[in-house]
Protein backbone atom coordinates (compact mmCIF):
# COMPACT_ATOMS: atom_id res chain seq x y z
CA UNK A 1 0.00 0.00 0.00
CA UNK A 2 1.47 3.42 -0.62
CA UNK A 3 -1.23 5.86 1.17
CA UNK A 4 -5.24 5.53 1.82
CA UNK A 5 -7.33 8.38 3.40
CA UNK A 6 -10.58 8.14 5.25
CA UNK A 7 -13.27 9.63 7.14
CA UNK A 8 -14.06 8.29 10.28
CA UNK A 9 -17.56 9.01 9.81
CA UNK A 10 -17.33 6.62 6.36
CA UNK A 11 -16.04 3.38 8.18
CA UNK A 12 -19.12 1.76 9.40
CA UNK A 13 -19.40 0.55 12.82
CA UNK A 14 -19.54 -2.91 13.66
CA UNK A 15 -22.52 -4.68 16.61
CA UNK A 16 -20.21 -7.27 17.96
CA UNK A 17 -22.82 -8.55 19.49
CA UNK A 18 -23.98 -9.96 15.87
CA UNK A 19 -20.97 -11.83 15.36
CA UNK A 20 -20.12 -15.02 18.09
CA UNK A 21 -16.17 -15.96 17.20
CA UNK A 22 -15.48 -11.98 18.16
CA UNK A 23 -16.14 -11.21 22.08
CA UNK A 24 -16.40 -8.94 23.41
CA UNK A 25 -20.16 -7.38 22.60
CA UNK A 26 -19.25 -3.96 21.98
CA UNK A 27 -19.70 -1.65 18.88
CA UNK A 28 -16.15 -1.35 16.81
CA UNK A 29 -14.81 0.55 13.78
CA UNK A 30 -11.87 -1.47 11.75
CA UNK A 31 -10.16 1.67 10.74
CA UNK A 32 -7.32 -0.66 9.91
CA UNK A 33 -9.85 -2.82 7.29
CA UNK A 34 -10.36 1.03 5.32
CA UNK A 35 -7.57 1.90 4.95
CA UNK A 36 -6.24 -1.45 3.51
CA UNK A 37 -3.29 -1.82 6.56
CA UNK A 38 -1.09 -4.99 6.45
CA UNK A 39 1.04 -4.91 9.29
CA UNK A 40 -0.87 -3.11 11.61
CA UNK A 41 -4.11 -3.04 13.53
CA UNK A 42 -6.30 0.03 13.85
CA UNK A 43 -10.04 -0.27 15.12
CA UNK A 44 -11.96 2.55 17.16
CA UNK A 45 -14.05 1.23 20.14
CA UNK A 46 -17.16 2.18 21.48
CA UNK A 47 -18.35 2.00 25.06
CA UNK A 48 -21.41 2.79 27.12
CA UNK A 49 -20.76 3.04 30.76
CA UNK A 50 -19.42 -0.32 32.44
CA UNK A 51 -18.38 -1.91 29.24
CA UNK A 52 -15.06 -3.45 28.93
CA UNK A 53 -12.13 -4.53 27.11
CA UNK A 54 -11.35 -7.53 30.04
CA UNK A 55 -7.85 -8.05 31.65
CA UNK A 56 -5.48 -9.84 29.06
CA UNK A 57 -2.68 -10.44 27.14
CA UNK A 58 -0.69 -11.09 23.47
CA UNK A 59 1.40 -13.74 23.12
CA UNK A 60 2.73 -11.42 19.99
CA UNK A 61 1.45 -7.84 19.68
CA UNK A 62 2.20 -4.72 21.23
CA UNK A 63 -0.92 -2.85 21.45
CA UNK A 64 -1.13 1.74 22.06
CA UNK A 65 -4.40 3.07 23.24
CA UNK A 66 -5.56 6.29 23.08
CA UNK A 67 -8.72 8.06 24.46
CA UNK A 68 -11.10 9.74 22.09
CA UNK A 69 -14.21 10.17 24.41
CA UNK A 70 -15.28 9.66 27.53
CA UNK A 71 -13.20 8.08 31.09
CA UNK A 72 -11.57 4.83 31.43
CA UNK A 73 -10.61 2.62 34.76
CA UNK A 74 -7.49 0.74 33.34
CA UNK A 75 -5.92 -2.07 34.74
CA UNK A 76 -2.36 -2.79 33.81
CA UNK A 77 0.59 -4.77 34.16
CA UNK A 78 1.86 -8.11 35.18
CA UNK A 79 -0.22 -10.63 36.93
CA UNK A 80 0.20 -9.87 40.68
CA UNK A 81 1.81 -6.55 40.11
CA UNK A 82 -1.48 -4.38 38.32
CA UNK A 83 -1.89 -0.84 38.23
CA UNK A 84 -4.86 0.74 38.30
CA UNK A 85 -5.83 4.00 36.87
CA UNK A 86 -8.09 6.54 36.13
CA UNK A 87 -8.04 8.34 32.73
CA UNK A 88 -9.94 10.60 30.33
CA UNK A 89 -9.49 12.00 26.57
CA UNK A 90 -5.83 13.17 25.76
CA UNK A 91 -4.39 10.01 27.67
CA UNK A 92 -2.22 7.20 25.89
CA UNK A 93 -1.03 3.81 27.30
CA UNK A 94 0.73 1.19 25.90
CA UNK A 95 1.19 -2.84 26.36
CA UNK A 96 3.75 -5.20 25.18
CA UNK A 97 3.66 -8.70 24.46
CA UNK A 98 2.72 -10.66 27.37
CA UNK A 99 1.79 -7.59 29.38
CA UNK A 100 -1.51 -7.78 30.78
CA UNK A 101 -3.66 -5.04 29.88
CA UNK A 102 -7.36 -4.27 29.99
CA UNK A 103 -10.14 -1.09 30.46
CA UNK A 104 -13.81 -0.39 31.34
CA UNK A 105 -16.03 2.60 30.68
CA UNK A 106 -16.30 5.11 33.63
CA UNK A 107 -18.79 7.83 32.03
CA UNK A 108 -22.22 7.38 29.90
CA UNK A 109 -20.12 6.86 26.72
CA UNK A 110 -16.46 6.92 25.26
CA UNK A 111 -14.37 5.53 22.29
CA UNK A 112 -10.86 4.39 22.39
CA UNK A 113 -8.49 4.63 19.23
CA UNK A 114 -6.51 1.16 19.66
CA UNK A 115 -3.40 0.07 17.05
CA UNK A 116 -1.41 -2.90 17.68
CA UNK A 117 1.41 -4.78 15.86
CA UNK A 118 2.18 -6.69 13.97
CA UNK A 119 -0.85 -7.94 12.16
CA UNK A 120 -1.28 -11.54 12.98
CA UNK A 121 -3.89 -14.17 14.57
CA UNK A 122 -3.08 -13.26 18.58
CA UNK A 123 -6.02 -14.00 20.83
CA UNK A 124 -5.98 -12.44 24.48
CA UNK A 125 -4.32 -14.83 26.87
CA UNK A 126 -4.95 -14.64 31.03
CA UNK A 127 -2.03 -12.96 32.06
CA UNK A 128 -2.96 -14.95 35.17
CA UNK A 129 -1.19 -18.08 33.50
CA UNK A 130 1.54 -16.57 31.37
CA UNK A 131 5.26 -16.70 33.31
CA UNK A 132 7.65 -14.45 34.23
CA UNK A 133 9.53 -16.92 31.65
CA UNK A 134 7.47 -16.16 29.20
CA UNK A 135 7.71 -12.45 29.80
CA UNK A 136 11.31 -11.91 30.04
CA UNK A 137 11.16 -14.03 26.54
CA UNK A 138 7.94 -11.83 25.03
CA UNK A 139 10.53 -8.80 25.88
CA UNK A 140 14.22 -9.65 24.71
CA UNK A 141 12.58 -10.07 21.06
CA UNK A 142 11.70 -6.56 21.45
């Protein structure tokens, strides 16, 4: 691909809820599916209040948020070791590979820009059951 433009308001958004191999039930724009990306991922999510992106991990993929609308309760980092925070619109995070990472939907609504790399097949794992192994490996390929 050498360069694609579009308008948010031109990439449909997607009921989750309508299709059963892709939990979680929330509403979703692939950003990344207009624009015709290959090695990344780029969706927008949308969230009424108390919806959530659940506490998990990538065997593979790094994964930046950022906050469009609305505030977010985030929950972040190793198994045993989370953080958790408070955030509104303006705020970025980040997760590497194996990094356990996950948000929920403080206010009425809100939408979170999320891209993560590279593109492959790399379902959420419980960071409950990944080692510290298996994270010092995830990060020295970094």
């Amino acid at each position: 691909m050498e360069y694609s433009v579009v308008e948010t308001d031109d990439v449909d958004v997607t009921d989750l809820s309508q299709v059963e191999e892709i939990p979680p039930d929330l509403d979703m724009q692939s950003i990344d599916s207009a624009l015709g990306l290959e090695e990344m991922l780029c969706k927008i999510w949308h969230f009424e209040e108390g919806e959530e992106i659940g506490y998990h991990a990538h065997g593979e993929q790094e994964e930046l948020f950022y906050v469009l609308e609305g505030r977010f309760s985030l929950k972040l980092g190793r198994s045993g070791e989370e953080e958790f925070r408070e955030v509104g619109p303006g705020t970025f995070w980040a997760a590497g590979p194996m990094i356990g990472h996950g948000h929920r939907c403080v206010s009425e609504t809100g939408k979170i820009l999320a891209l993560g790399a590279p593109n492959v097949s790399d379902p959420g794992r419980d960071p409950h059951q990944i080692t510290d192994e298996e994270i010092e490996a995830a990060q020295s390929d970094d």
